[in-house]
Amino acid sequence: MDMKVKSDHAEYLLDLDQGLVGRELFVSEEIYRREQEQVFARAWLLVGHESLVPAKGDYFVSRMGEESVLLTRDNRDKIHVFLNSCPHRGMKVCRYDEGNTRVLECPYHGWGFTLDGKLAAVPHQEAYFDRLNRDRWGLYEVAQMKNYKGSIWATWDPEAPSFEDYLGEEGLVHLDTVLDARDGSEGGSEVLPGIQKCIIPSNWKFGAENFVGDAYHGYSHKSVDMVGIGPSGKGRRDEEELITERNIFRCWNLPMGHGGVASLQKDDYPYSPVYRDTPEVDDWFRKCYEERQKRLGQKARLIGGVGTIFPNMSFHATQPRSLFVWHPHGPNHMEYWRFYLVDKEAPAAVKDVLRHYYMRYSGPAGMTEQDDMENWNYATAASRGVIARRRPYNYQLGLGKGTRVEGMPGKISEHLMTEDNQRNLYRVWDRFMQGSSWSKIMR
Ligand code: FES
Ligand code: FE
């Protein structure tokens, strides 16, 4: 019954019709190297957010796959994404996390680059005796870049479909649940200062597949669910998402591997207060809620939960509203990044209450996601064993089940608990790994 998939460079067990996934996917160096080439050098990846580079000359250092990249805003207000590696001998042209500068000067031999990537200064240029063509030796820029409602995405593949086609209309609707303002108007978010970053001993796919729609793992969060870290400082952490007796709460997935968990209100309901101890904040959320109902009509019924955009970007659409990236660092480690979003126009008191809630929820002193990571870390370590690797993982939950629900885009799970989203993610991952053309990947 085991089915080995053989690509040019790697062999792995993947039998999604039977719900079987080999453990080598999470530990093999060979598979990891092929992922860098076939997945991360081709797919659309989240690089950052426009609010991280608000002024001319601003830069922010990010990653695409395992490579360092620079997000810059040039002196004509244009945003760029470059490989953070000097074309002369490879040194990082920028060693800081973020800042503002007129020129990016390489620390090794001093080549200088403008924020639009041009080679502007070369020490001892006379020693090249007119052989150096500066136009050819600027920074290496991504093939395509997209500013989608403030979030910045890029791909190295000039053949990749447009960002809109990669997400599809239905994927954009789900992504909008995190990126649009709370009153339903388009975009308008900003990142709160301080990106959470940590390196953990887990394969990156455990993060992606958890957020793609693992409603099954609520069991892991039982202890934090009993502690009052909710938005108002009391109650459950997920109080806002849990108003479910009046909602249809299901997993959704899309042909490009994206997926998540979302709610659909069965009817038109009045606002339920969550920020009870801070009336000013609650008033603001109430106004936003009412405005959103008016603005979106029936579409306001869709309330976002969590999701993953293939391959390694995830999001929390409600609270704590945030964007994640699972950066690969070899098969056995990943770097977890989390950007917390607020409405740019929200009053300072709202931003402050949210900032505190976000810190209680997650991060170095937070209460949630450490429990997820502990699972992924142990699972990665346990996938390495010689004996352990003889047994595949079970991905059979909800096998063969799926439906459509009016008002919730995508293929919808018949039961909240399903692994259809994970099977779908690995189906698309396998197409990339086989080196398939875009028309085959997007089918
Ligand atoms: Fe950058 Fe030499 S490596 S100037
Ligand atoms: Fe979790």
Tab-separated table of C-alpha atoms and ligand atoms in Angstrom:
chain	number	residue	atom	x	y	z
A	1	MET	CA	0.000	0.000	0.000
A	2	ASP	CA	2.986	2.338	0.495
A	3	MET	CA	3.663	4.444	-2.542
A	4	LYS	CA	7.116	5.894	-3.045
A	5	VAL	CA	7.280	9.019	-5.160
A	6	LYS	CA	10.494	9.350	-7.078
A	7	SER	CA	11.518	12.743	-8.368
A	8	ASP	CA	14.870	13.401	-10.093
A	9	HIS	CA	16.612	13.996	-6.795
A	10	ALA	CA	14.604	12.571	-3.959
A	11	GLU	CA	12.462	9.592	-3.027
A	12	TYR	CA	9.692	9.876	-0.482
A	13	LEU	CA	6.492	8.191	0.612
A	14	LEU	CA	3.353	10.108	-0.251
A	15	ASP	CA	0.101	8.234	-0.763
A	16	LEU	CA	-2.553	10.860	-0.266
A	17	ASP	CA	-5.420	8.675	-1.500
A	18	GLN	CA	-4.650	6.424	1.452
A	19	GLY	CA	-3.754	9.348	3.767
A	20	LEU	CA	-0.098	8.322	4.224
A	21	VAL	CA	2.861	10.709	4.498
A	22	GLY	CA	6.430	9.447	5.004
A	23	ARG	CA	8.468	10.843	7.874
A	24	GLU	CA	11.392	11.578	5.538
A	25	LEU	CA	9.487	14.663	4.338
A	26	PHE	CA	10.350	16.305	7.656
A	27	VAL	CA	14.005	15.297	8.067
A	28	SER	CA	15.656	14.446	4.732
A	29	GLU	CA	18.488	16.733	3.601
A	30	GLU	CA	17.877	15.650	-0.002
A	31	ILE	CA	14.188	16.602	0.129
A	32	TYR	CA	15.062	19.880	1.836
A	33	ARG	CA	17.568	20.840	-0.897
A	34	ARG	CA	15.007	20.067	-3.570
A	35	GLU	CA	12.395	22.161	-1.752
A	36	GLN	CA	14.738	25.168	-1.922
A	37	GLU	CA	15.024	24.796	-5.669
A	38	GLN	CA	11.524	23.686	-6.617
A	39	VAL	CA	9.304	25.348	-4.002
A	40	PHE	CA	11.053	28.403	-2.527
A	41	ALA	CA	12.727	29.598	-5.744
A	42	ARG	CA	9.385	29.490	-7.590
A	43	ALA	CA	6.405	30.147	-5.282
A	44	TRP	CA	5.080	33.534	-4.165
A	45	LEU	CA	6.489	34.263	-0.674
A	46	LEU	CA	5.555	36.891	1.912
A	47	VAL	CA	8.474	39.307	2.413
A	48	GLY	CA	6.981	41.955	4.705
A	49	HIS	CA	4.583	44.884	4.860
A	50	GLU	CA	4.733	48.377	3.363
A	51	SER	CA	4.437	49.920	6.840
A	52	LEU	CA	7.915	48.518	7.632
A	53	VAL	CA	9.405	50.879	5.005
A	54	PRO	CA	7.172	53.980	5.235
A	55	ALA	CA	9.754	56.631	4.153
A	56	LYS	CA	12.142	57.034	1.229
A	57	GLY	CA	15.443	55.337	2.072
A	58	ASP	CA	13.858	52.842	4.504
A	59	TYR	CA	14.926	49.209	4.379
A	60	PHE	CA	13.889	46.021	6.145
A	61	VAL	CA	15.844	42.766	6.016
A	62	SER	CA	13.728	39.670	5.403
A	63	ARG	CA	14.134	36.166	4.001
A	64	MET	CA	12.893	34.187	1.007
A	65	GLY	CA	13.407	30.520	1.749
A	66	GLU	CA	16.798	30.346	3.437
A	67	GLU	CA	18.193	33.433	1.666
A	68	SER	CA	18.426	36.939	3.074
A	69	VAL	CA	16.559	39.615	1.101
A	70	LEU	CA	16.201	43.373	1.388
A	71	LEU	CA	12.907	45.233	1.222
A	72	THR	CA	13.632	48.865	0.315
A	73	ARG	CA	11.784	52.078	-0.578
A	74	ASP	CA	13.797	54.094	-3.122
A	75	ASN	CA	13.921	57.877	-3.425
A	76	ARG	CA	11.029	57.804	-5.904
A	77	ASP	CA	8.845	55.964	-3.356
A	78	LYS	CA	9.048	52.652	-5.194
A	79	ILE	CA	9.302	49.427	-3.177
A	80	HIS	CA	11.877	46.796	-4.213
A	81	VAL	CA	12.993	43.342	-3.039
A	82	PHE	CA	16.652	42.388	-3.611
A	83	LEU	CA	18.880	39.477	-2.690
A	84	ASN	CA	20.954	40.682	0.271
A	85	SER	CA	24.214	39.501	-1.225
A	86	CYS	CA	26.876	41.633	-2.848
A	87	PRO	CA	27.437	40.783	-6.540
A	88	HIS	CA	31.202	41.227	-5.962
A	89	ARG	CA	31.918	38.446	-3.470
A	90	GLY	CA	28.633	37.679	-1.740
A	91	MET	CA	28.893	39.598	1.534
A	92	LYS	CA	25.551	40.819	2.939
A	93	VAL	CA	25.212	44.417	1.751
A	94	CYS	CA	23.083	45.075	4.824
A	95	ARG	CA	23.731	43.479	8.225
A	96	TYR	CA	21.053	45.353	10.191
A	97	ASP	CA	17.404	44.351	10.648
A	98	GLU	CA	15.947	47.678	9.490
A	99	GLY	CA	16.792	51.350	9.128
A	100	ASN	CA	17.109	54.287	6.742
A	101	THR	CA	20.005	55.111	4.469
A	102	ARG	CA	20.901	56.870	1.224
A	103	VAL	CA	23.261	54.144	0.162
A	104	LEU	CA	23.804	50.480	1.059
A	105	GLU	CA	27.535	50.065	1.431
A	106	CYS	CA	28.990	46.567	1.346
A	107	PRO	CA	31.233	46.058	4.389
A	108	TYR	CA	33.789	43.906	2.506
A	109	HIS	CA	35.315	46.046	-0.285
A	110	GLY	CA	32.964	49.016	-0.110
A	111	TRP	CA	30.786	48.766	-3.230
A	112	GLY	CA	27.824	51.102	-2.710
A	113	PHE	CA	24.259	50.546	-3.955
A	114	THR	CA	21.327	52.956	-4.134
A	115	LEU	CA	17.963	51.859	-2.724
A	116	ASP	CA	16.796	50.995	-6.248
A	117	GLY	CA	19.622	48.459	-6.458
A	118	LYS	CA	22.029	50.312	-8.770
A	119	LEU	CA	25.775	50.022	-8.266
A	120	ALA	CA	26.635	53.638	-7.481
A	121	ALA	CA	30.142	53.561	-6.001
A	122	VAL	CA	33.187	51.349	-6.530
A	123	PRO	CA	36.409	52.031	-4.583
A	124	HIS	CA	39.482	52.174	-6.868
A	125	GLN	CA	37.337	52.096	-9.968
A	126	GLU	CA	40.420	53.178	-11.960
A	127	ALA	CA	41.955	49.744	-11.265
A	128	TYR	CA	39.226	48.140	-13.405
A	129	PHE	CA	40.587	50.084	-16.416
A	130	ASP	CA	37.103	50.721	-17.873
A	131	ARG	CA	36.239	47.002	-17.873
A	132	LEU	CA	33.542	47.271	-15.138
A	133	ASN	CA	30.057	47.839	-16.520
A	134	ARG	CA	28.188	49.176	-13.480
A	135	ASP	CA	24.788	48.601	-15.112
A	136	ARG	CA	25.425	44.840	-15.031
A	137	TRP	CA	26.487	44.646	-11.395
A	138	GLY	CA	23.562	46.029	-9.427
A	139	LEU	CA	21.699	44.073	-6.732
A	140	TYR	CA	19.787	40.984	-7.891
A	141	GLU	CA	16.078	41.880	-7.863
A	142	VAL	CA	13.132	39.459	-7.612
A	143	ALA	CA	11.345	38.582	-10.865
A	144	GLN	CA	7.939	39.763	-9.624
A	145	MET	CA	6.841	41.800	-6.615
A	146	LYS	CA	3.315	42.554	-5.427
A	147	ASN	CA	2.030	44.998	-2.853
A	148	TYR	CA	-1.318	43.447	-1.936
A	149	LYS	CA	-3.224	45.671	0.505
A	150	GLY	CA	0.056	46.566	2.227
A	151	SER	CA	1.487	43.036	2.397
A	152	ILE	CA	4.590	42.612	0.202
A	153	TRP	CA	5.027	39.370	-1.753
A	154	ALA	CA	7.690	38.279	-4.226
A	155	THR	CA	8.813	35.398	-6.432
A	156	TRP	CA	12.134	34.656	-8.162
A	157	ASP	CA	10.297	32.956	-11.032
A	158	PRO	CA	9.496	35.175	-14.044
A	159	GLU	CA	7.156	32.412	-15.290
A	160	ALA	CA	5.091	32.334	-12.092
A	161	PRO	CA	1.435	33.345	-12.480
A	162	SER	CA	0.385	36.764	-11.183
A	163	PHE	CA	-0.141	36.992	-7.414
A	164	GLU	CA	-3.902	37.278	-7.997
A	165	ASP	CA	-3.940	34.065	-10.068
A	166	TYR	CA	-1.723	32.288	-7.532
A	167	LEU	CA	-4.229	33.064	-4.764
A	168	GLY	CA	-7.291	32.773	-6.987
A	169	GLU	CA	-10.415	34.848	-6.349
A	170	GLU	CA	-11.426	32.600	-3.466
A	171	GLY	CA	-7.984	32.733	-1.849
A	172	LEU	CA	-8.043	36.541	-1.956
A	173	VAL	CA	-11.403	36.585	-0.153
A	174	HIS	CA	-9.901	34.531	2.682
A	175	LEU	CA	-6.666	36.587	2.802
A	176	ASP	CA	-8.754	39.781	2.912
A	177	THR	CA	-10.190	38.666	6.271
A	178	VAL	CA	-6.811	39.493	7.846
A	179	LEU	CA	-5.675	42.374	5.596
A	180	ASP	CA	-8.836	44.489	5.375
A	181	ALA	CA	-9.698	47.092	7.995
A	182	ARG	CA	-12.056	45.995	10.760
A	183	ASP	CA	-14.831	48.186	9.307
A	184	GLY	CA	-14.677	46.192	6.064
A	185	SER	CA	-12.878	48.862	4.005
A	186	GLU	CA	-9.968	47.623	1.900
A	187	GLY	CA	-6.463	47.346	3.379
A	188	GLY	CA	-5.350	50.063	5.787
A	189	SER	CA	-3.364	47.871	8.177
A	190	GLU	CA	0.055	48.504	9.699
A	191	VAL	CA	2.539	46.290	11.547
A	192	LEU	CA	3.033	47.001	15.248
A	193	PRO	CA	6.753	47.616	15.922
A	194	GLY	CA	8.651	44.487	16.928
A	195	ILE	CA	8.526	41.402	14.734
A	196	GLN	CA	8.562	38.201	16.786
A	197	LYS	CA	11.359	35.926	15.607
A	198	CYS	CA	12.664	32.664	16.966
A	199	ILE	CA	14.499	29.639	15.638
A	200	ILE	CA	13.031	26.302	16.684
A	201	PRO	CA	14.145	22.693	16.030
A	202	SER	CA	11.221	21.886	13.759
A	203	ASN	CA	10.773	21.334	10.043
A	204	TRP	CA	8.983	24.356	8.469
A	205	LYS	CA	6.122	22.212	7.126
A	206	PHE	CA	4.805	21.452	10.605
A	207	GLY	CA	3.934	25.157	11.005
A	208	ALA	CA	2.413	25.426	7.525
A	209	GLU	CA	0.281	22.288	7.913
A	210	ASN	CA	-0.915	23.231	11.398
A	211	PHE	CA	-2.204	26.616	10.237
A	212	VAL	CA	-3.630	25.271	6.976
A	213	GLY	CA	-6.548	23.961	9.042
A	214	ASP	CA	-5.682	21.713	11.969
A	215	ALA	CA	-8.842	22.263	14.000
A	216	TYR	CA	-8.107	18.830	15.492
A	217	HIS	CA	-5.296	20.060	17.766
A	218	GLY	CA	-7.430	22.130	20.169
A	219	TYR	CA	-6.434	19.423	22.647
A	220	SER	CA	-2.916	20.957	22.798
A	221	HIS	CA	-4.247	24.299	23.969
A	222	LYS	CA	-6.410	23.021	26.818
A	223	SER	CA	-4.282	24.510	29.577
A	224	VAL	CA	-4.109	27.976	28.033
A	225	ASP	CA	-7.827	27.840	27.303
A	226	MET	CA	-8.391	27.543	31.057
A	227	VAL	CA	-6.354	30.690	31.769
A	228	GLY	CA	-7.902	34.140	31.426
A	229	ILE	CA	-5.712	35.787	28.800
A	230	GLY	CA	-8.616	36.912	26.568
A	231	PRO	CA	-8.754	40.248	24.749
A	232	SER	CA	-10.138	42.054	27.796
A	233	GLY	CA	-7.664	40.420	30.176
A	234	LYS	CA	-10.231	37.804	31.199
A	235	GLY	CA	-11.963	34.885	29.560
A	236	ARG	CA	-10.712	32.522	26.888
A	237	ARG	CA	-7.932	33.633	24.548
A	238	ASP	CA	-10.110	32.795	21.547
A	239	GLU	CA	-13.332	34.278	22.896
A	240	GLU	CA	-13.912	36.362	19.798
A	241	GLU	CA	-13.595	33.412	17.434
A	242	LEU	CA	-15.631	31.146	19.638
A	243	ILE	CA	-19.021	32.715	19.219
A	244	THR	CA	-19.775	29.624	17.231
A	245	GLU	CA	-23.195	28.426	18.242
A	246	ARG	CA	-24.516	30.881	15.678
A	247	ASN	CA	-21.830	30.115	13.095
A	248	ILE	CA	-20.911	27.379	10.668
A	249	PHE	CA	-17.282	26.653	11.624
A	250	ARG	CA	-15.414	24.689	8.925
A	251	CYS	CA	-12.113	24.082	7.149
A	252	TRP	CA	-11.696	25.386	3.580
A	253	ASN	CA	-9.073	24.528	0.971
A	254	LEU	CA	-8.199	25.585	-2.562
A	255	PRO	CA	-6.543	23.845	-5.538
A	256	MET	CA	-3.256	25.786	-5.069
A	257	GLY	CA	-2.707	24.230	-1.616
A	258	HIS	CA	-3.967	27.182	0.427
A	259	GLY	CA	-6.405	26.445	3.245
A	260	GLY	CA	-7.663	27.418	6.661
A	261	VAL	CA	-10.472	27.459	9.178
A	262	ALA	CA	-13.223	30.082	8.989
A	263	SER	CA	-16.694	30.829	10.338
A	264	LEU	CA	-19.828	31.744	8.482
A	265	GLN	CA	-22.546	33.497	10.432
A	266	LYS	CA	-25.868	31.782	9.873
A	267	ASP	CA	-27.694	35.067	10.213
A	268	ASP	CA	-27.201	38.763	10.851
A	269	TYR	CA	-26.190	39.139	14.501
A	270	PRO	CA	-25.515	42.234	16.619
A	271	TYR	CA	-22.008	42.865	17.933
A	272	SER	CA	-20.917	40.731	20.921
A	273	PRO	CA	-18.725	42.703	23.312
A	274	VAL	CA	-15.263	41.208	23.830
A	275	TYR	CA	-13.396	44.226	25.248
A	276	ARG	CA	-15.757	44.629	28.189
A	277	ASP	CA	-13.182	46.160	30.546
A	278	THR	CA	-12.119	48.893	28.146
A	279	PRO	CA	-15.342	50.607	26.953
A	280	GLU	CA	-13.488	52.975	24.616
A	281	VAL	CA	-11.954	50.003	22.803
A	282	ASP	CA	-15.198	48.087	22.776
A	283	ASP	CA	-17.034	51.096	21.307
A	284	TRP	CA	-14.524	51.263	18.485
A	285	PHE	CA	-14.921	47.551	17.690
A	286	ARG	CA	-18.712	47.870	17.850
A	287	LYS	CA	-18.690	50.769	15.355
A	288	CYS	CA	-16.348	48.835	13.064
A	289	TYR	CA	-18.579	45.758	13.255
A	290	GLU	CA	-21.728	47.718	12.400
A	291	GLU	CA	-19.989	49.572	9.584
A	292	ARG	CA	-18.689	46.275	8.176
A	293	GLN	CA	-22.191	44.748	8.191
A	294	LYS	CA	-23.498	47.768	6.269
A	295	ARG	CA	-20.596	47.888	3.831
A	296	LEU	CA	-20.364	44.187	2.969
A	297	GLY	CA	-23.947	42.964	3.385
A	298	GLN	CA	-24.088	39.165	3.023
A	299	LYS	CA	-20.298	38.999	2.567
A	300	ALA	CA	-19.858	40.217	6.171
A	301	ARG	CA	-21.038	36.759	7.296
A	302	LEU	CA	-17.574	35.331	6.554
A	303	ILE	CA	-15.343	35.687	9.633
A	304	GLY	CA	-11.730	34.636	9.092
A	305	GLY	CA	-9.946	32.265	11.454
A	306	VAL	CA	-6.501	30.899	10.609
A	307	GLY	CA	-5.007	29.956	7.249
A	308	THR	CA	-1.898	29.120	5.232
A	309	ILE	CA	-1.018	30.499	1.823
A	310	PHE	CA	1.189	27.873	0.152
A	311	PRO	CA	3.960	27.285	0.959
A	312	ASN	CA	5.020	29.015	4.170
A	313	MET	CA	2.871	32.061	4.964
A	314	SER	CA	0.104	31.763	7.546
A	315	PHE	CA	-2.312	34.189	9.170
A	316	HIS	CA	-4.629	34.767	12.090
A	317	ALA	CA	-7.496	36.881	10.782
A	318	THR	CA	-9.177	37.972	13.999
A	319	GLN	CA	-7.308	38.078	17.286
A	320	PRO	CA	-4.377	38.175	17.570
A	321	ARG	CA	-4.484	39.502	14.023
A	322	SER	CA	-1.141	38.584	12.501
A	323	LEU	CA	0.912	37.281	9.583
A	324	PHE	CA	3.397	34.419	9.995
A	325	VAL	CA	6.271	33.095	7.913
A	326	TRP	CA	7.866	29.685	8.509
A	327	HIS	CA	11.376	30.287	7.132
A	328	PRO	CA	13.300	27.059	6.454
A	329	HIS	CA	16.728	26.677	8.106
A	330	GLY	CA	17.765	23.202	7.013
A	331	PRO	CA	15.431	20.203	7.359
A	332	ASN	CA	15.509	20.232	11.160
A	333	HIS	CA	15.046	23.922	11.977
A	334	MET	CA	12.841	26.813	11.026
A	335	GLU	CA	12.697	30.487	11.882
A	336	TYR	CA	9.244	31.554	13.022
A	337	TRP	CA	8.326	35.180	12.222
A	338	ARG	CA	5.134	36.868	13.298
A	339	PHE	CA	3.972	40.368	12.266
A	340	TYR	CA	1.098	41.785	14.353
A	341	LEU	CA	-1.394	43.973	12.496
A	342	VAL	CA	-3.658	46.795	13.586
A	343	ASP	CA	-5.782	49.248	11.623
A	344	LYS	CA	-3.568	52.243	10.862
A	345	GLU	CA	-6.460	54.587	11.669
A	346	ALA	CA	-7.370	52.929	14.992
A	347	PRO	CA	-7.160	55.172	18.110
A	348	ALA	CA	-3.989	54.841	20.222
A	349	ALA	CA	-5.987	53.231	23.061
A	350	VAL	CA	-7.134	50.427	20.731
A	351	LYS	CA	-3.593	49.795	19.484
A	352	ASP	CA	-2.326	49.719	23.042
A	353	VAL	CA	-4.911	47.204	24.289
A	354	LEU	CA	-4.270	45.008	21.244
A	355	ARG	CA	-0.503	45.207	21.754
A	356	HIS	CA	-0.905	43.933	25.307
A	357	TYR	CA	-3.285	41.179	24.239
A	358	TYR	CA	-0.888	40.077	21.496
A	359	MET	CA	1.954	39.865	24.039
A	360	ARG	CA	-0.179	37.833	26.462
A	361	TYR	CA	-1.213	35.540	23.653
A	362	SER	CA	2.132	34.840	22.042
A	363	GLY	CA	5.831	35.655	22.097
A	364	PRO	CA	8.581	35.186	24.687
A	365	ALA	CA	6.258	35.783	27.646
A	366	GLY	CA	3.056	34.722	25.889
A	367	MET	CA	0.931	31.685	26.573
A	368	THR	CA	0.048	30.247	23.181
A	369	GLU	CA	1.990	28.740	20.263
A	370	GLN	CA	4.761	27.486	22.556
A	371	ASP	CA	2.467	24.483	22.984
A	372	ASP	CA	2.243	24.080	19.198
A	373	MET	CA	5.988	24.435	18.784
A	374	GLU	CA	6.709	21.856	21.435
A	375	ASN	CA	4.648	19.352	19.428
A	376	TRP	CA	6.429	20.205	16.168
A	377	ASN	CA	9.887	20.038	17.800
A	378	TYR	CA	9.249	16.588	19.243
A	379	ALA	CA	7.659	15.410	15.979
A	380	THR	CA	10.724	16.552	13.984
A	381	ALA	CA	13.147	14.831	16.347
A	382	ALA	CA	11.025	11.682	16.349
A	383	SER	CA	10.902	11.624	12.549
A	384	ARG	CA	14.680	11.112	12.395
A	385	GLY	CA	14.891	7.702	14.062
A	386	VAL	CA	15.790	4.707	11.907
A	387	ILE	CA	12.901	2.705	13.320
A	388	ALA	CA	10.492	5.642	13.378
A	389	ARG	CA	11.117	6.306	9.690
A	390	ARG	CA	9.809	2.877	8.764
A	391	ARG	CA	6.289	4.000	9.709
A	392	PRO	CA	4.418	6.745	7.810
A	393	TYR	CA	2.159	9.316	9.456
A	394	ASN	CA	-1.616	8.997	9.417
A	395	TYR	CA	-3.426	11.741	7.471
A	396	GLN	CA	-6.756	9.907	7.108
A	397	LEU	CA	-9.073	12.227	9.024
A	398	GLY	CA	-12.068	13.044	6.814
A	399	LEU	CA	-10.606	11.078	3.885
A	400	GLY	CA	-12.768	11.444	0.780
A	401	LYS	CA	-15.093	14.010	2.353
A	402	GLY	CA	-15.674	17.582	1.229
A	403	THR	CA	-18.506	19.813	0.121
A	404	ARG	CA	-19.398	23.390	-0.904
A	405	VAL	CA	-21.128	25.878	1.389
A	406	GLU	CA	-22.767	29.006	-0.005
A	407	GLY	CA	-20.909	32.075	1.336
A	408	MET	CA	-17.633	30.318	2.264
A	409	PRO	CA	-15.201	30.109	-0.690
A	410	GLY	CA	-13.342	26.853	-1.394
A	411	LYS	CA	-13.845	23.157	-0.805
A	412	ILE	CA	-15.393	22.906	2.657
A	413	SER	CA	-14.976	20.104	5.184
A	414	GLU	CA	-18.093	18.133	6.122
A	415	HIS	CA	-16.886	17.938	9.729
A	416	LEU	CA	-14.773	20.613	11.422
A	417	MET	CA	-12.168	17.939	12.124
A	418	THR	CA	-10.453	16.987	8.877
A	419	GLU	CA	-7.010	16.502	7.329
A	420	ASP	CA	-8.240	17.191	3.823
A	421	ASN	CA	-6.411	20.551	3.951
A	422	GLN	CA	-3.098	18.893	4.842
A	423	ARG	CA	-3.527	16.247	2.122
A	424	ASN	CA	-4.281	19.073	-0.323
A	425	LEU	CA	-1.169	21.015	0.762
A	426	TYR	CA	1.099	17.975	0.230
A	427	ARG	CA	-0.539	17.249	-3.127
A	428	VAL	CA	0.523	20.710	-4.332
A	429	TRP	CA	3.923	20.417	-2.606
A	430	ASP	CA	4.492	17.182	-4.568
A	431	ARG	CA	3.664	18.914	-7.877
A	432	PHE	CA	6.328	21.529	-7.116
A	433	MET	CA	8.824	18.842	-6.065
A	434	GLN	CA	8.302	16.988	-9.347
A	435	GLY	CA	9.357	20.178	-11.162
A	436	SER	CA	5.917	20.437	-12.796
A	437	SER	CA	5.118	23.314	-15.139
A	438	TRP	CA	2.909	26.087	-13.770
A	439	SER	CA	-0.033	24.852	-15.830
A	440	LYS	CA	0.240	21.453	-14.107
A	441	ILE	CA	0.714	22.994	-10.657
A	442	MET	CA	-2.305	25.267	-11.105
A	443	ARG	CA	-4.677	22.623	-12.458
B	1	FES	FE1	30.894	43.454	-1.542
B	1	FES	FE2	33.392	42.923	-2.208
B	1	FES	S1	31.909	41.593	-1.403
B	1	FES	S2	32.364	44.834	-2.222
B	2	FE	FE	-2.363	25.901	17.846
